[in-house]
Tab-separated table of C-alpha atoms in Angstrom:
chain	number	residue	atom	x	y	z
A	369	UNK	CA	190.388	10.496	67.922
A	370	UNK	CA	188.875	13.831	66.921
A	371	UNK	CA	188.945	16.447	69.672
A	372	UNK	CA	185.250	17.137	70.466
A	373	UNK	CA	185.924	20.689	71.662
A	374	UNK	CA	185.133	23.392	69.121
A	375	UNK	CA	187.714	26.169	68.965
A	376	UNK	CA	186.141	29.544	68.103
A	377	UNK	CA	188.238	31.982	66.079
A	378	UNK	CA	187.019	35.579	66.238
A	379	UNK	CA	188.213	37.880	63.460
A	380	UNK	CA	188.441	41.423	64.795
A	381	UNK	CA	190.321	43.490	62.220
A	382	UNK	CA	188.532	45.854	59.860
A	383	UNK	CA	188.882	49.406	58.577
A	384	UNK	CA	185.755	50.911	60.106
A	385	UNK	CA	184.457	53.110	57.266
A	386	UNK	CA	181.069	51.679	56.267
A	387	UNK	CA	179.288	52.930	59.411
A	388	UNK	CA	181.026	56.303	59.610
A	389	UNK	CA	180.951	58.417	61.747
A	390	UNK	CA	180.244	55.904	64.537
A	391	UNK	CA	182.788	53.446	63.135
A	392	UNK	CA	186.230	54.729	62.117
A	393	UNK	CA	189.657	53.137	61.536
A	394	UNK	CA	190.700	53.980	65.098
A	395	UNK	CA	187.539	52.352	66.509
A	396	UNK	CA	185.883	50.027	63.949
A	397	UNK	CA	182.305	48.843	64.204
A	398	UNK	CA	182.963	45.561	66.028
A	399	UNK	CA	183.985	47.535	69.120
A	400	UNK	CA	181.053	49.954	68.929
A	401	UNK	CA	177.765	49.557	70.802
A	402	UNK	CA	175.502	49.584	67.767
A	403	UNK	CA	172.546	47.401	68.808
A	404	UNK	CA	172.564	47.632	72.585
A	405	UNK	CA	174.726	47.928	75.658
A	406	UNK	CA	177.294	45.416	74.375
A	407	UNK	CA	179.615	45.917	71.438
A	408	UNK	CA	179.282	43.574	68.475
A	409	UNK	CA	182.605	42.022	69.488
A	410	UNK	CA	181.331	41.331	72.985
A	411	UNK	CA	178.094	39.888	71.591
A	412	UNK	CA	180.067	37.576	69.285
A	413	UNK	CA	182.259	36.386	72.154
A	414	UNK	CA	179.233	35.768	74.366
A	415	UNK	CA	177.529	33.806	71.569
A	416	UNK	CA	180.582	31.542	71.482
A	417	UNK	CA	180.851	31.155	75.270
A	418	UNK	CA	178.771	27.968	75.392
A	419	UNK	CA	179.312	24.351	76.507
A	420	UNK	CA	181.610	22.531	74.102
A	421	UNK	CA	183.408	25.708	73.026
A	422	UNK	CA	186.982	26.518	74.042
A	423	UNK	CA	188.017	30.079	74.967
A	424	UNK	CA	188.164	31.993	71.685
A	425	UNK	CA	191.267	32.695	69.678
A	426	UNK	CA	191.120	36.373	68.710
A	427	UNK	CA	192.903	37.686	65.626
A	428	UNK	CA	193.119	41.471	65.625
A	429	UNK	CA	195.375	44.433	64.869
A	430	UNK	CA	198.022	45.582	67.285
A	431	UNK	CA	196.225	48.902	67.697
A	432	UNK	CA	193.115	47.114	69.002
A	433	UNK	CA	194.779	44.627	71.333
A	434	UNK	CA	193.943	46.307	74.629
A	435	UNK	CA	190.513	47.380	73.412
A	436	UNK	CA	189.693	43.754	72.530
A	437	UNK	CA	190.938	42.246	75.774
A	438	UNK	CA	189.375	45.057	77.793
A	439	UNK	CA	185.962	44.456	76.244
A	440	UNK	CA	186.274	40.710	76.850
A	441	UNK	CA	187.133	41.356	80.491
A	442	UNK	CA	184.139	43.695	80.754
A	443	UNK	CA	181.950	40.865	79.414
A	444	UNK	CA	183.484	38.377	81.851
A	445	UNK	CA	185.066	36.257	79.096
A	446	UNK	CA	188.626	34.933	79.256
A	447	UNK	CA	190.131	34.635	75.760
A	448	UNK	CA	192.491	32.031	74.438
A	449	UNK	CA	195.497	33.225	72.414
A	450	UNK	CA	195.271	36.726	70.942
A	451	UNK	CA	197.171	36.928	67.642
A	452	UNK	CA	198.257	40.373	66.472
A	453	UNK	CA	198.444	41.148	62.769
A	454	UNK	CA	201.134	43.708	61.878
A	455	UNK	CA	198.773	44.916	59.139
A	456	UNK	CA	195.496	43.796	57.622
A	457	UNK	CA	195.869	41.106	54.953
A	458	UNK	CA	192.166	40.135	54.652
A	459	UNK	CA	190.542	37.069	56.186
A	460	UNK	CA	192.543	34.302	54.479
A	461	UNK	CA	195.887	34.881	56.255
A	462	UNK	CA	194.125	35.704	59.543
A	463	UNK	CA	192.208	32.428	59.544
A	464	UNK	CA	195.273	30.453	58.520
A	465	UNK	CA	197.402	31.947	61.311
A	466	UNK	CA	194.824	30.802	63.870
A	467	UNK	CA	194.564	27.364	62.237
A	468	UNK	CA	198.317	26.807	62.183
A	469	UNK	CA	198.578	27.822	65.838
A	470	UNK	CA	196.143	25.006	66.674
A	471	UNK	CA	197.250	22.414	64.127
A	472	UNK	CA	200.655	21.948	65.728
A	473	UNK	CA	199.178	20.401	68.879
A	474	UNK	CA	195.567	19.502	67.956
A	475	UNK	CA	195.318	18.970	64.189
A	476	UNK	CA	191.860	17.418	64.408
A	477	UNK	CA	190.291	20.198	66.450
A	478	UNK	CA	187.319	21.908	64.843
A	479	UNK	CA	187.743	25.638	64.232
A	480	UNK	CA	184.616	27.802	64.102
A	481	UNK	CA	185.572	31.019	62.314
A	482	UNK	CA	183.297	33.984	63.033
A	483	UNK	CA	183.463	37.656	62.111
A	484	UNK	CA	183.169	39.878	65.166
A	485	UNK	CA	180.934	42.518	63.582
A	486	UNK	CA	177.823	40.533	62.624
A	487	UNK	CA	174.471	40.408	64.401
A	488	UNK	CA	172.862	37.017	65.062
A	489	UNK	CA	169.758	37.279	67.210
A	490	UNK	CA	168.965	33.602	67.913
A	491	UNK	CA	171.825	31.916	69.793
A	492	UNK	CA	170.027	28.557	70.036
A	493	UNK	CA	169.524	28.391	66.266
A	494	UNK	CA	173.170	29.317	65.744
A	495	UNK	CA	174.387	26.573	68.097
A	496	UNK	CA	172.041	24.054	66.449
A	497	UNK	CA	173.485	24.859	63.019
A	498	UNK	CA	177.049	24.498	64.347
A	499	UNK	CA	176.222	21.123	65.898
A	500	UNK	CA	174.636	20.049	62.596
A	501	UNK	CA	177.811	20.877	60.680
A	502	UNK	CA	180.224	19.273	63.160
A	503	UNK	CA	180.044	15.707	61.803
A	504	UNK	CA	180.761	16.835	58.236
A	505	UNK	CA	183.648	18.998	59.443
A	506	UNK	CA	185.082	16.128	61.510
A	507	UNK	CA	184.989	14.000	58.346
A	508	UNK	CA	187.160	16.571	56.564
A	509	UNK	CA	184.626	18.855	54.882
A	510	UNK	CA	185.020	22.619	54.792
A	511	UNK	CA	181.658	23.757	56.126
A	512	UNK	CA	180.164	27.184	55.643
A	513	UNK	CA	176.860	28.589	56.861
A	514	UNK	CA	174.246	30.213	54.649
A	515	UNK	CA	171.297	32.426	55.517
A	516	UNK	CA	167.971	31.747	53.748
A	517	UNK	CA	167.242	35.069	52.023
A	518	UNK	CA	164.057	36.940	52.904
A	519	UNK	CA	164.548	39.602	50.212
A	520	UNK	CA	166.727	40.356	47.194
A	521	UNK	CA	170.020	41.752	48.463
A	522	UNK	CA	172.868	43.124	46.373
A	523	UNK	CA	175.212	43.693	49.335
A	524	UNK	CA	175.789	39.981	50.027
A	525	UNK	CA	177.471	37.155	48.199
A	526	UNK	CA	175.421	33.989	47.694
A	527	UNK	CA	175.943	30.238	48.056
A	528	UNK	CA	174.389	28.051	45.362
A	529	UNK	CA	173.145	24.670	46.575
A	530	UNK	CA	173.302	21.559	44.443
A	531	UNK	CA	169.529	21.135	44.989
A	532	UNK	CA	166.803	23.316	46.515
A	533	UNK	CA	166.743	23.340	50.311
A	534	UNK	CA	163.683	21.917	52.022
A	535	UNK	CA	161.834	24.727	53.780
A	536	UNK	CA	161.507	24.216	57.528
A	537	UNK	CA	163.829	21.219	57.628
A	538	UNK	CA	166.200	20.855	60.605
A	539	UNK	CA	169.698	22.214	59.905
A	540	UNK	CA	171.894	19.721	58.088
A	541	UNK	CA	174.962	19.847	55.820
A	542	UNK	CA	174.030	20.208	52.152
A	543	UNK	CA	176.223	19.942	49.049
A	544	UNK	CA	177.505	23.344	47.939
A	545	UNK	CA	177.756	23.868	44.200
A	546	UNK	CA	179.499	27.233	44.032
A	547	UNK	CA	179.996	30.704	45.454
A	548	UNK	CA	178.199	33.580	43.715
A	549	UNK	CA	179.570	37.129	43.746
A	550	UNK	CA	177.467	40.058	44.943
A	551	UNK	CA	174.798	40.368	42.235
A	552	UNK	CA	172.999	43.264	40.565
A	553	UNK	CA	169.382	43.941	41.533
A	554	UNK	CA	167.790	41.756	38.839
A	555	UNK	CA	170.085	38.824	39.590
A	556	UNK	CA	169.533	39.218	43.332
A	557	UNK	CA	165.769	38.971	42.832
A	558	UNK	CA	166.196	35.778	40.822
A	559	UNK	CA	168.578	34.213	43.360
A	560	UNK	CA	166.364	35.065	46.336
A	561	UNK	CA	163.368	33.387	44.671
A	562	UNK	CA	165.213	30.291	43.423
A	563	UNK	CA	165.175	28.212	46.614
A	564	UNK	CA	168.732	27.138	45.787
A	565	UNK	CA	170.639	30.141	47.042
A	566	UNK	CA	171.622	31.306	50.512
A	567	UNK	CA	173.383	34.437	51.653
A	568	UNK	CA	177.061	33.849	52.399
A	569	UNK	CA	177.442	34.539	56.138
A	570	UNK	CA	181.241	34.375	56.250
A	571	UNK	CA	181.089	31.809	59.088
A	572	UNK	CA	183.100	28.588	58.649
A	573	UNK	CA	183.686	25.289	60.448
A	574	UNK	CA	186.536	22.898	59.637
A	575	UNK	CA	189.352	20.872	61.130
A	576	UNK	CA	192.621	22.709	61.642
A	577	UNK	CA	194.494	20.202	59.500
A	578	UNK	CA	191.803	20.292	56.779
A	579	UNK	CA	192.119	24.033	56.227
A	580	UNK	CA	195.920	23.779	56.334
A	581	UNK	CA	195.735	21.146	53.581
A	582	UNK	CA	193.373	23.353	51.578
A	583	UNK	CA	195.846	26.237	51.676
A	584	UNK	CA	198.639	23.863	50.652
A	585	UNK	CA	196.593	22.856	47.612
A	586	UNK	CA	195.143	26.212	46.570
A	587	UNK	CA	197.214	29.032	48.138
A	588	UNK	CA	200.702	27.737	48.840
A	589	UNK	CA	202.202	31.229	48.800
A	590	UNK	CA	199.906	32.299	51.660
A	591	UNK	CA	200.683	29.135	53.612
A	592	UNK	CA	204.436	29.649	53.325
A	593	UNK	CA	204.377	33.298	54.416
A	594	UNK	CA	201.906	32.816	57.276
A	595	UNK	CA	203.786	29.776	58.575
A	596	UNK	CA	206.976	31.847	58.626
A	597	UNK	CA	205.222	34.762	60.368
A	598	UNK	CA	203.865	32.406	63.027
A	599	UNK	CA	207.185	30.601	63.524
A	600	UNK	CA	208.931	33.942	64.116
A	601	UNK	CA	206.111	35.399	66.244
A	602	UNK	CA	207.046	37.017	69.555
A	603	UNK	CA	205.099	37.058	72.837
A	604	UNK	CA	204.234	40.527	74.133
A	605	UNK	CA	202.282	41.058	77.374
A	606	UNK	CA	200.150	37.983	76.789
A	607	UNK	CA	199.673	38.650	73.069
A	608	UNK	CA	201.404	36.893	70.186
A	609	UNK	CA	202.794	39.287	67.576
A	610	UNK	CA	203.072	37.736	64.119
A	611	UNK	CA	206.434	38.584	62.544
A	612	UNK	CA	206.029	41.704	60.378
A	613	UNK	CA	208.567	40.745	57.678
A	614	UNK	CA	206.959	37.548	56.391
A	615	UNK	CA	203.489	38.917	57.130
A	616	UNK	CA	204.134	41.835	54.768
A	617	UNK	CA	204.911	39.308	52.011
A	618	UNK	CA	201.601	37.515	52.570
A	619	UNK	CA	199.115	38.082	49.719
A	620	UNK	CA	196.001	39.923	50.935
A	621	UNK	CA	193.169	37.570	50.079
A	622	UNK	CA	189.859	36.608	51.622
A	623	UNK	CA	189.280	33.019	52.740
A	624	UNK	CA	186.640	32.649	50.025
A	625	UNK	CA	188.993	33.708	47.225
A	626	UNK	CA	192.042	31.922	48.605
A	627	UNK	CA	190.520	28.526	49.307
A	628	UNK	CA	186.777	28.064	49.486
A	629	UNK	CA	185.981	28.886	45.858
A	630	UNK	CA	188.542	26.306	44.690
A	631	UNK	CA	187.910	23.447	47.129
A	632	UNK	CA	185.723	20.450	46.316
A	633	UNK	CA	185.137	19.132	49.852
A	634	UNK	CA	182.527	21.772	50.655
A	635	UNK	CA	179.254	21.678	52.559
A	636	UNK	CA	176.819	24.357	53.685
A	637	UNK	CA	174.460	24.384	56.657
A	638	UNK	CA	171.431	26.711	56.454
A	639	UNK	CA	171.311	29.040	59.447
A	640	UNK	CA	167.662	29.957	59.967
A	641	UNK	CA	168.225	32.867	62.344
A	642	UNK	CA	167.957	36.648	62.046
A	643	UNK	CA	171.386	37.646	60.732
A	644	UNK	CA	173.037	40.758	59.358
A	645	UNK	CA	176.598	41.759	58.576
A	646	UNK	CA	175.612	45.344	59.481
A	647	UNK	CA	177.491	46.518	56.427
A	648	UNK	CA	175.524	49.748	56.005
A	649	UNK	CA	173.337	52.107	57.973
A	650	UNK	CA	170.354	50.670	56.115
A	651	UNK	CA	171.291	47.235	57.496
A	652	UNK	CA	171.596	48.719	60.991
A	653	UNK	CA	168.136	50.281	60.661
A	654	UNK	CA	166.693	46.873	59.734
A	655	UNK	CA	168.382	45.202	62.697
A	656	UNK	CA	167.085	47.874	65.114
A	657	UNK	CA	163.455	46.801	64.539
A	658	UNK	CA	161.945	50.088	63.360
A	659	UNK	CA	158.688	51.318	64.869
A	660	UNK	CA	155.286	51.892	63.266
A	661	UNK	CA	156.547	54.780	61.139
A	662	UNK	CA	159.508	52.737	59.953
A	663	UNK	CA	161.940	54.873	61.927
A	664	UNK	CA	164.873	53.448	63.860
A	665	UNK	CA	165.874	55.714	66.748
A	666	UNK	CA	168.717	55.657	69.282
A	667	UNK	CA	169.829	58.212	71.835
A	668	UNK	CA	168.147	61.559	72.605
A	669	UNK	CA	166.061	61.812	69.434
A	670	UNK	CA	162.737	63.441	68.563
A	671	UNK	CA	161.196	62.439	65.216
A	672	UNK	CA	158.364	64.645	63.909
A	673	UNK	CA	156.512	63.444	60.811
A	674	UNK	CA	159.430	61.217	59.788
A	675	UNK	CA	159.116	57.981	57.820
A	676	UNK	CA	161.563	55.154	57.155
A	677	UNK	CA	164.516	57.006	58.639
A	678	UNK	CA	167.343	56.210	61.037
A	679	UNK	CA	168.001	58.911	63.640
A	680	UNK	CA	170.836	58.343	66.081
A	681	UNK	CA	172.436	60.725	68.595
A	682	UNK	CA	175.603	59.422	70.240
A	683	UNK	CA	176.151	62.217	72.766
A	684	UNK	CA	173.729	62.412	75.684
A	685	UNK	CA	174.236	66.175	75.812
A	686	UNK	CA	172.723	66.490	72.324
A	687	UNK	CA	169.119	66.426	71.169
A	688	UNK	CA	168.622	65.333	67.563
A	689	UNK	CA	165.337	66.579	66.075
A	690	UNK	CA	164.152	65.322	62.707
A	691	UNK	CA	161.191	66.958	60.945
A	692	UNK	CA	159.595	65.620	57.782
A	693	UNK	CA	162.419	63.219	56.954
A	694	UNK	CA	161.888	60.396	54.459
A	695	UNK	CA	164.290	57.434	54.078
A	696	UNK	CA	167.263	59.281	55.519
A	697	UNK	CA	170.094	58.370	57.864
A	698	UNK	CA	171.054	61.046	60.406
A	699	UNK	CA	173.856	60.161	62.835
A	700	UNK	CA	175.054	62.906	65.171
A	701	UNK	CA	178.301	62.694	67.108
A	702	UNK	CA	180.219	65.349	68.994
A	703	UNK	CA	182.652	65.982	66.134
A	704	UNK	CA	180.742	64.909	63.021
A	705	UNK	CA	177.214	64.586	61.631
A	706	UNK	CA	176.107	62.302	58.806
A	707	UNK	CA	173.004	63.070	56.734
A	708	UNK	CA	172.499	60.613	53.891
A	709	UNK	CA	169.966	58.773	51.806
A	710	UNK	CA	169.280	55.544	53.651
A	711	UNK	CA	170.220	53.463	50.613
A	712	UNK	CA	173.401	55.348	49.648
A	713	UNK	CA	175.776	53.121	51.631
A	714	UNK	CA	178.007	52.456	48.629
A	715	UNK	CA	179.112	56.105	48.640
A	716	UNK	CA	180.357	55.990	52.237
A	717	UNK	CA	183.913	54.955	51.366
A	718	UNK	CA	184.205	57.827	48.902
A	719	UNK	CA	182.922	60.310	51.481
A	720	UNK	CA	185.471	59.138	54.069
A	721	UNK	CA	188.225	59.248	51.429
A	722	UNK	CA	187.348	62.900	50.738
A	723	UNK	CA	187.685	63.731	54.424
A	724	UNK	CA	191.013	61.915	54.508
A	725	UNK	CA	192.244	63.875	51.482
A	726	UNK	CA	191.435	67.103	53.328
A	727	UNK	CA	193.461	65.948	56.319
A	728	UNK	CA	190.463	65.965	58.667
A	729	UNK	CA	190.886	63.806	61.795
A	730	UNK	CA	187.215	62.792	61.637
A	731	UNK	CA	188.140	60.519	58.729
A	732	UNK	CA	190.040	58.134	60.964
A	733	UNK	CA	189.911	59.140	64.642
A	734	UNK	CA	186.961	58.906	67.031
A	735	UNK	CA	186.209	61.624	69.598
A	736	UNK	CA	186.989	59.135	72.354
A	737	UNK	CA	190.518	57.755	72.026
A	738	UNK	CA	191.019	54.387	73.707
A	739	UNK	CA	194.289	53.530	75.402
A	740	UNK	CA	195.474	50.457	77.364
A	741	UNK	CA	194.820	52.319	80.617
A	742	UNK	CA	191.395	53.744	79.702
A	743	UNK	CA	190.374	56.576	77.364
A	744	UNK	CA	190.344	60.322	76.808
A	745	UNK	CA	188.253	62.714	74.771
A	746	UNK	CA	188.713	66.362	73.839
A	747	UNK	CA	186.071	68.701	75.264
A	748	UNK	CA	187.449	71.981	73.916
A	749	UNK	CA	190.334	72.980	71.664
A	750	UNK	CA	191.607	76.451	70.830
A	751	UNK	CA	194.793	78.443	70.285
A	752	UNK	CA	197.330	77.352	72.927
A	753	UNK	CA	194.853	75.342	75.009
A	754	UNK	CA	193.001	72.028	75.040
A	755	UNK	CA	190.571	70.570	77.584
A	756	UNK	CA	190.288	66.796	77.896
A	757	UNK	CA	188.246	64.357	79.907
A	758	UNK	CA	190.340	61.373	81.031
A	759	UNK	CA	189.244	58.009	82.450
A	760	UNK	CA	191.815	55.624	83.960
A	761	UNK	CA	190.717	52.058	84.731
A	762	UNK	CA	191.363	50.643	88.221
A	763	UNK	CA	195.025	49.636	88.303
A	764	UNK	CA	195.728	51.519	85.075
A	765	UNK	CA	198.713	53.792	84.676
A	766	UNK	CA	199.977	56.139	82.017
A	767	UNK	CA	203.611	55.969	80.995
A	768	UNK	CA	206.352	57.800	82.864
A	769	UNK	CA	206.735	60.738	80.502
A	770	UNK	CA	207.475	64.389	79.911
A	771	UNK	CA	206.446	67.072	77.405
A	772	UNK	CA	208.558	69.789	75.857
A	773	UNK	CA	205.947	72.287	74.737
A	774	UNK	CA	202.936	71.956	77.003
A	775	UNK	CA	201.924	72.181	80.646
A	776	UNK	CA	199.089	70.117	82.108
A	777	UNK	CA	196.647	70.923	84.893
A	778	UNK	CA	194.774	67.901	86.306
A	779	UNK	CA	191.581	68.099	88.382
A	780	UNK	CA	190.257	64.871	89.895
A	781	UNK	CA	186.506	64.594	89.313
A	782	UNK	CA	185.913	61.080	90.680
A	783	UNK	CA	188.147	58.411	92.203
A	784	UNK	CA	191.683	58.799	93.491
A	785	UNK	CA	194.807	59.615	91.479
A	786	UNK	CA	198.419	58.852	92.273
A	787	UNK	CA	200.683	61.331	90.479
A	788	UNK	CA	204.432	60.907	90.415
A	789	UNK	CA	206.009	64.279	89.681
A	790	UNK	CA	209.799	64.532	89.359
A	791	UNK	CA	210.228	61.548	91.652
A	792	UNK	CA	207.715	62.596	94.328
A	793	UNK	CA	204.386	60.738	94.705
A	794	UNK	CA	201.167	62.698	95.348
A	795	UNK	CA	197.832	61.083	96.257
A	796	UNK	CA	194.924	63.210	94.993
A	797	UNK	CA	191.340	62.512	96.091
A	798	UNK	CA	188.240	63.914	94.401
A	799	UNK	CA	188.278	67.739	93.905
A	800	UNK	CA	192.069	67.980	94.302
A	801	UNK	CA	194.326	69.244	91.487
A	802	UNK	CA	197.985	69.321	90.449
A	803	UNK	CA	200.110	71.248	87.950
A	804	UNK	CA	202.605	69.520	85.637
A	805	UNK	CA	205.120	71.984	84.174
A	806	UNK	CA	206.758	71.563	80.751
A	807	UNK	CA	209.709	69.186	81.046
A	808	UNK	CA	208.523	67.649	84.339
A	809	UNK	CA	208.821	63.836	84.429
A	810	UNK	CA	205.439	62.541	85.556
A	811	UNK	CA	203.130	59.540	85.703
A	812	UNK	CA	199.390	59.278	86.384
A	813	UNK	CA	197.984	56.124	88.020
A	814	UNK	CA	194.704	54.852	89.418
A	815	UNK	CA	195.490	52.953	92.637
A	816	UNK	CA	191.815	52.493	93.537
A	817	UNK	CA	189.069	49.997	92.725
A	818	UNK	CA	186.779	52.411	90.854
A	819	UNK	CA	187.366	54.323	87.642
A	820	UNK	CA	189.376	57.533	87.925
A	821	UNK	CA	187.940	60.541	86.057
A	822	UNK	CA	189.889	63.759	85.551
A	823	UNK	CA	189.642	66.986	83.628
A	824	UNK	CA	192.947	67.932	81.999
A	825	UNK	CA	193.710	71.435	80.789
A	826	UNK	CA	196.708	71.658	78.474
A	827	UNK	CA	198.375	74.991	77.700
A	828	UNK	CA	201.310	75.779	75.473
A	829	UNK	CA	202.431	76.577	71.924
A	830	UNK	CA	202.117	72.969	70.677
A	831	UNK	CA	199.565	70.411	71.926
A	832	UNK	CA	200.094	67.475	69.567
A	833	UNK	CA	200.061	63.904	70.897
A	834	UNK	CA	203.576	63.392	69.540
A	835	UNK	CA	205.020	65.843	72.102
A	836	UNK	CA	205.829	63.043	74.490
A	837	UNK	CA	208.993	61.365	75.726
A	838	UNK	CA	208.394	58.007	77.422
A	839	UNK	CA	210.863	56.749	80.026
A	840	UNK	CA	208.917	53.665	81.148
A	841	UNK	CA	205.638	52.098	80.079
A	842	UNK	CA	203.692	49.154	81.479
A	843	UNK	CA	202.213	48.464	78.043
A	844	UNK	CA	205.482	48.304	76.056
A	845	UNK	CA	204.707	51.297	73.858
A	846	UNK	CA	207.527	53.208	72.251
């Protein structure tokens, strides 16, 4: 008997360059709050927290493991297994690892594979489309979901139907003729008007054993390496780390290229819901529902005589003022500002690569650095000093550590801190402070039930994050 429970699989890797400076490799867009108070990852998990859905399997990078589970906890969602990729190998190996982890015990279970960085506004329409595709998937089909296009779009791949879709018809599986690569402008206009083409959403539904069979038929080398990486995986604080050796030998290939474009047991369900992959700032502006002047605004912004522009200020201490702007994107953060033509998204990767070549931290690191225990951000940096703001979650603790080159001065702003300093514990309430000398073995903890906020002043000849010796760590970091 087929297991009626649908197993969501949330893909949460990504390089985080297309929405720079908000999204960066250290904090990619799925974990950013782009369209509201929730991150895209949280919104995806909430969309999948519905009757008939199991707790989601999350596939992510090791660097994001605590960020992912922390955001799920914040949203009140308990995940299923969290699989950690040693390195990104595209969506094909990630999906297969999740499928093989299920196929061993429930080969007939339906897997619903969803990217974590897309926006889908209508949850009911999404669930209706999934229910419509379930019977075909249970029968062994590899089901994908297509978005009826409302405009020519060169940023998306397309799905060609065997026959035109009936407008307004209830969602139902349709024969899929082929996948179409991202087109040029003229081709996109023709495809959007044809009635036989849908945007490729990157969402899939299939049985665990069906996708395993598809990899055996069309990408045996991926199947062999991923199976070995899963067999040699190691548990780590509730996560499952895929073995790095075999994973490194896994070809980096998307699910479309690895399997879907070669399979014959395909079906597509039209998903008639507002959808975007948010792959550019122009796409974000569309999803933000611009006002009468066509402007999309977020944060402390003042737009004067602006048209068709996106203005976004990420720091509440800033005021972003735009005057006479036309079709521009302006994104202001504490450490970087983007000013670009709204339709120049293709150049973003090159711009970030130039920053990387210059060795600038803005290319890859966000102002707020997330850690398993909370986060910190630099407020001021100069010769021989650095000022940081630190937040420690309730129950969180930094490692037992020491520094060779720097001293630290901690002032508690809110909450209560427990500081262990050379073996002696100190309990510091709000407005109290403590000095940590170079070489002192120390640990910072939050024993309370509310977030702990501190201001840290570092002084010394070298202030790099690598000046740290860890003696014990609750999060198994080296």
